[in-house]
Amino acid sequence: MVKENFGKTVFDTSIKKIRGLLEKESKGVFLKDVLHKKEYPIIKTPFIIGRSEDCALTITDDIKVSRIHCVINQRGDKYILEDLGSTNGILLNEHPIKKGLIKHGDVITVGDKLYLFINKQ
């Protein structure tokens, strides 16, 4: 997923390539950091993402991430991603959203971080 381009490192962030990671996933509901392959289980909601240490997923190395950036909530068997008034917004499958339903295989962008939403229960 990392390519060299004229001496610079470029991340291949195409949705198709990222979703190629889905075949190898274990059971559960979690976010997978696309670059570092780290998994963040979503055990309970609200699952808040941001720079604050109080967040379920804390991102401290990206200045584009707000202190409390976005949240994932569960409604029955569905999961909803919502921006919490962040400065730089969120992307769902490369499209800016304020609030939207997320499903298995969706790619969430928070700041410069890419996460694959896994829902294999």
XYZ file of N, CA and C in Angstrom:
363
model
N 0.806 -1.182 0.000
C 0.000 0.000 0.000
C 0.856 1.256 0.000
N 2.167 1.075 0.114
C 3.063 2.219 0.044
C 3.835 2.106 -1.260
N 3.898 3.186 -2.012
C 4.593 3.197 -3.293
C 5.627 4.314 -3.288
N 6.661 4.135 -4.075
C 7.640 5.192 -4.272
C 7.252 5.951 -5.536
N 7.291 7.268 -5.474
C 6.938 8.106 -6.612
C 7.942 9.247 -6.680
N 8.907 9.152 -7.588
C 9.936 10.170 -7.748
C 10.662 10.438 -6.431
N 10.997 9.350 -5.726
C 11.744 9.490 -4.488
C 10.899 9.825 -3.277
N 9.605 10.050 -3.454
C 8.722 10.364 -2.330
C 7.832 9.171 -2.033
N 7.541 8.966 -0.776
C 6.641 7.887 -0.387
C 5.206 8.359 -0.572
N 4.426 7.547 -1.250
C 3.027 7.864 -1.521
C 2.194 6.676 -1.055
N 1.097 6.938 -0.379
C 0.226 5.874 0.082
C -0.833 5.590 -0.964
N -0.961 4.320 -1.321
C -2.007 3.920 -2.251
C -3.275 3.746 -1.425
N -4.165 4.700 -1.520
C -5.356 4.695 -0.674
C -6.626 4.374 -1.456
N -6.488 3.700 -2.577
C -7.690 3.400 -3.345
C -8.594 2.479 -2.537
N -9.864 2.750 -2.608
C -10.852 1.971 -1.863
C -10.733 0.486 -2.213
N -10.536 0.172 -3.464
C -10.459 -1.219 -3.895
C -9.293 -1.939 -3.224
N -8.138 -1.307 -3.180
C -6.970 -1.928 -2.545
C -7.161 -2.065 -1.042
N -7.746 -1.065 -0.421
C -7.975 -1.124 1.023
C -8.960 -2.236 1.347
N -10.004 -2.356 0.570
C -11.005 -3.405 0.828
C -10.435 -4.798 0.579
N -9.321 -4.879 -0.125
C -8.647 -6.161 -0.314
C -8.181 -6.761 1.005
N -8.057 -5.947 2.026
C -7.658 -6.422 3.349
C -8.773 -7.195 4.045
N -9.997 -7.081 3.567
C -11.150 -7.663 4.247
C -11.098 -9.178 4.349
N -10.520 -9.834 3.374
C -10.528 -11.293 3.345
C -9.798 -11.903 4.531
N -8.876 -11.176 5.131
C -8.021 -11.713 6.183
C -8.501 -11.363 7.584
N -9.640 -10.767 7.712
C -10.072 -10.247 9.005
C -10.720 -11.295 9.889
N -10.531 -11.124 11.205
C -11.148 -11.988 12.196
C -12.557 -11.485 12.507
N -13.242 -12.214 13.356
C -14.614 -11.830 13.714
C -14.616 -10.674 14.698
N -15.720 -9.917 14.696
C -15.882 -8.807 15.615
C -16.215 -7.526 14.887
N -16.343 -6.458 15.661
C -16.586 -5.124 15.113
C -15.418 -4.262 15.556
N -14.697 -3.699 14.592
C -13.539 -2.886 14.915
C -13.140 -1.998 13.750
N -12.280 -1.045 14.046
C -11.636 -0.231 13.012
C -10.225 -0.757 12.842
N -9.776 -0.830 11.609
C -8.414 -1.266 11.334
C -7.662 -0.115 10.683
N -6.579 0.319 11.325
C -5.707 1.345 10.763
C -5.080 0.751 9.499
N -5.388 1.341 8.354
C -4.967 0.791 7.069
C -3.448 0.766 6.930
N -2.776 1.797 7.385
C -1.324 1.883 7.235
C -0.588 0.991 8.229
N -0.984 1.045 9.496
C -0.247 0.326 10.540
C -0.836 -1.037 10.865
N -1.963 -1.378 10.280
C -2.630 -2.670 10.461
C -3.065 -2.932 11.901
N -3.137 -1.895 12.718
C -3.575 -2.047 14.105
C -5.094 -2.046 14.156
N -5.653 -2.887 15.042
C -7.099 -3.005 15.176
C -7.581 -2.340 16.461
N -8.715 -1.643 16.357
C -9.340 -0.968 17.488
C -10.749 -1.529 17.654
N -10.941 -2.471 18.601
C -12.268 -3.072 18.775
C -13.312 -2.052 19.232
N -14.489 -2.158 18.658
C -15.617 -1.324 19.077
C -16.469 -2.207 19.987
N -16.137 -2.174 21.260
C -16.798 -3.029 22.239
C -18.099 -2.397 22.720
N -18.089 -1.065 22.879
C -19.301 -0.361 23.287
C -19.361 0.984 22.572
N -20.568 1.492 22.454
C -20.746 2.812 21.856
C -21.396 3.714 22.893
N -21.191 5.010 22.814
C -20.497 5.721 21.744
C -18.989 5.444 21.748
N -18.432 5.309 20.546
C -17.011 5.090 20.322
C -16.468 6.391 19.734
N -15.842 7.206 20.589
C -15.405 8.547 20.183
C -13.967 8.510 19.687
N -13.724 9.231 18.592
C -12.399 9.319 17.973
C -11.945 10.769 18.035
N -10.701 10.988 18.448
C -10.157 12.340 18.509
C -8.790 12.377 19.166
N -8.288 13.583 19.406
C -6.970 13.767 20.034
C -7.013 13.611 21.550
N -8.151 13.798 22.162
C -8.275 13.743 23.613
C -7.961 12.343 24.136
N -7.293 12.292 25.284
C -6.991 11.017 25.932
C -8.264 10.309 26.383
N -9.371 11.033 26.472
C -10.644 10.449 26.901
C -11.351 9.686 25.778
N -10.854 9.774 24.558
C -11.491 9.117 23.419
C -11.204 7.613 23.418
N -12.133 6.841 22.845
C -11.931 5.399 22.693
C -10.768 5.125 21.742
N -10.634 5.961 20.718
C -9.502 5.902 19.787
C -8.840 7.273 19.810
N -7.659 7.334 20.425
C -6.927 8.591 20.558
C -5.887 8.699 19.452
N -5.946 9.799 18.700
C -4.991 10.064 17.612
C -4.199 11.310 18.011
N -2.985 11.115 18.464
C -2.191 12.246 18.959
C -1.175 12.768 17.951
N -0.956 12.047 16.865
C 0.111 12.410 15.926
C -0.399 13.043 14.629
N -1.595 13.611 14.661
C -2.169 14.208 13.451
C -2.864 15.520 13.839
N -2.281 16.643 13.415
C -2.828 17.950 13.795
C -4.164 18.260 13.113
N -4.544 17.467 12.122
C -5.832 17.668 11.449
C -7.003 17.069 12.229
N -6.678 16.339 13.293
C -7.710 15.689 14.101
C -8.075 16.598 15.267
N -9.370 16.843 15.431
C -9.862 17.664 16.536
C -9.816 16.873 17.842
N -9.906 17.602 18.951
C -9.847 16.970 20.268
C -10.931 15.897 20.405
N -12.138 16.228 20.022
C -13.236 15.261 19.925
C -13.769 15.391 18.506
N -13.365 14.480 17.632
C -13.542 14.633 16.189
C -14.858 14.017 15.681
N -15.078 12.742 15.999
C -16.274 12.056 15.504
C -16.631 10.903 16.431
N -17.794 10.322 16.174
C -18.283 9.242 17.029
C -18.944 8.162 16.172
N -18.816 6.932 16.643
C -19.552 5.810 16.057
C -20.556 5.361 17.114
N -21.823 5.315 16.717
C -22.895 4.841 17.594
C -23.537 3.613 16.979
N -24.073 2.759 17.830
C -24.787 1.579 17.373
C -26.271 1.772 17.596
N -27.066 1.440 16.576
C -28.523 1.468 16.656
C -29.010 0.101 16.164
N -29.336 -0.779 17.095
C -29.702 -2.145 16.721
C -28.477 -2.847 16.166
N -28.583 -3.347 14.943
C -27.425 -4.007 14.312
C -26.704 -3.080 13.331
N -27.051 -1.800 13.333
C -26.443 -0.822 12.425
C -25.483 0.097 13.189
N -24.493 0.626 12.463
C -23.529 1.559 13.042
C -23.580 2.871 12.270
N -23.507 3.976 13.018
C -23.624 5.307 12.432
C -22.394 6.123 12.802
N -21.780 6.738 11.807
C -20.622 7.616 11.991
C -21.114 9.052 11.927
N -20.674 9.872 12.900
C -21.115 11.266 12.938
C -19.954 12.188 13.295
N -19.807 13.247 12.515
C -18.830 14.292 12.813
C -19.334 15.087 14.011
N -18.452 15.404 14.940
C -18.853 16.144 16.139
C -18.432 17.605 16.071
N -18.540 18.190 14.878
C -18.188 19.594 14.705
C -16.694 19.808 14.544
N -16.003 18.809 14.027
C -14.550 18.912 13.849
C -14.195 19.992 12.838
N -12.979 20.485 12.924
C -12.500 21.522 12.006
C -12.343 20.995 10.584
N -11.810 19.776 10.435
C -11.478 19.244 9.109
C -12.432 18.183 8.583
N -13.457 17.836 9.345
C -14.470 16.900 8.862
C -13.985 15.462 8.786
N -14.867 14.619 8.248
C -14.572 13.203 8.049
C -14.987 12.807 6.646
N -14.365 11.752 6.155
C -14.720 11.195 4.860
C -15.191 9.764 5.062
N -16.213 9.375 4.340
C -16.680 8.001 4.303
C -16.574 7.553 2.859
N -15.687 6.603 2.615
C -15.422 6.129 1.246
C -15.094 7.295 0.314
N -14.245 8.186 0.803
C -13.716 9.346 0.076
C -14.724 10.485 -0.126
N -15.894 10.412 0.527
C -16.910 11.452 0.405
C -17.116 12.130 1.758
N -17.091 13.464 1.787
C -17.317 14.150 3.063
C -18.745 13.929 3.559
N -18.861 13.669 4.865
C -20.182 13.483 5.460
C -20.235 14.177 6.823
N -21.427 14.441 7.269
C -21.663 14.913 8.643
C -22.145 13.738 9.487
N -22.984 12.884 8.878
C -23.524 11.722 9.573
C -23.926 10.694 8.534
N -23.619 9.424 8.798
C -23.991 8.408 7.832
C -23.857 6.996 8.374
N -24.608 6.110 7.774
C -24.577 4.690 8.102
C -23.261 4.102 7.592
N -22.589 3.334 8.435
C -21.359 2.665 7.985
C -21.596 1.168 7.989
N -20.961 0.503 7.028
C -21.127 -0.945 6.914
C -19.774 -1.598 6.677
N -19.767 -2.911 6.814
C -18.547 -3.698 6.648
C -17.828 -3.320 5.350
N -16.559 -2.969 5.481
C -15.752 -2.638 4.309
C -15.654 -1.158 3.996
N -16.386 -0.323 4.729
C -16.306 1.115 4.494
C -14.963 1.657 4.981
N -14.488 2.691 4.303
C -13.232 3.339 4.666
C -13.549 4.714 5.248
N -13.068 4.933 6.471
C -13.295 6.180 7.198
C -11.984 6.948 7.260
N -12.019 8.224 6.870
C -10.831 9.073 6.941
C -11.049 10.118 8.020
N -10.112 10.140 8.982
C -10.113 11.118 10.071
C -8.748 11.785 10.023
N -8.715 13.072 9.695
C -7.425 13.727 9.477
C -6.729 13.057 8.305
N -5.490 12.613 8.546
C -4.749 11.876 7.512
C -4.785 10.370 7.732
N -5.579 9.915 8.684
C -5.646 8.486 9.030
C -6.790 7.814 8.288
N -6.527 6.592 7.826
C -7.529 5.788 7.137
C -7.840 4.560 7.976
N -9.126 4.314 8.187
C -9.568 3.156 8.953
C -10.579 2.369 8.151
N -10.419 1.063 8.177
C -11.353 0.146 7.539
C -12.340 -0.307 8.613
N -13.654 -0.158 8.353
C -14.664 -0.587 9.308
C -14.956 -2.057 9.063
N -14.738 -2.870 10.093
C -14.964 -4.315 10.004
C -16.144 -4.666 10.885
N -17.129 -5.354 10.307
C -18.285 -5.805 11.065
C -18.560 -7.259 10.668
N -17.830 -8.150 11.326
C -17.978 -9.597 11.068
C -18.395 -10.267 12.359
N -19.670 -10.220 12.640
C -20.183 -10.832 13.874
C -20.693 -12.207 13.617
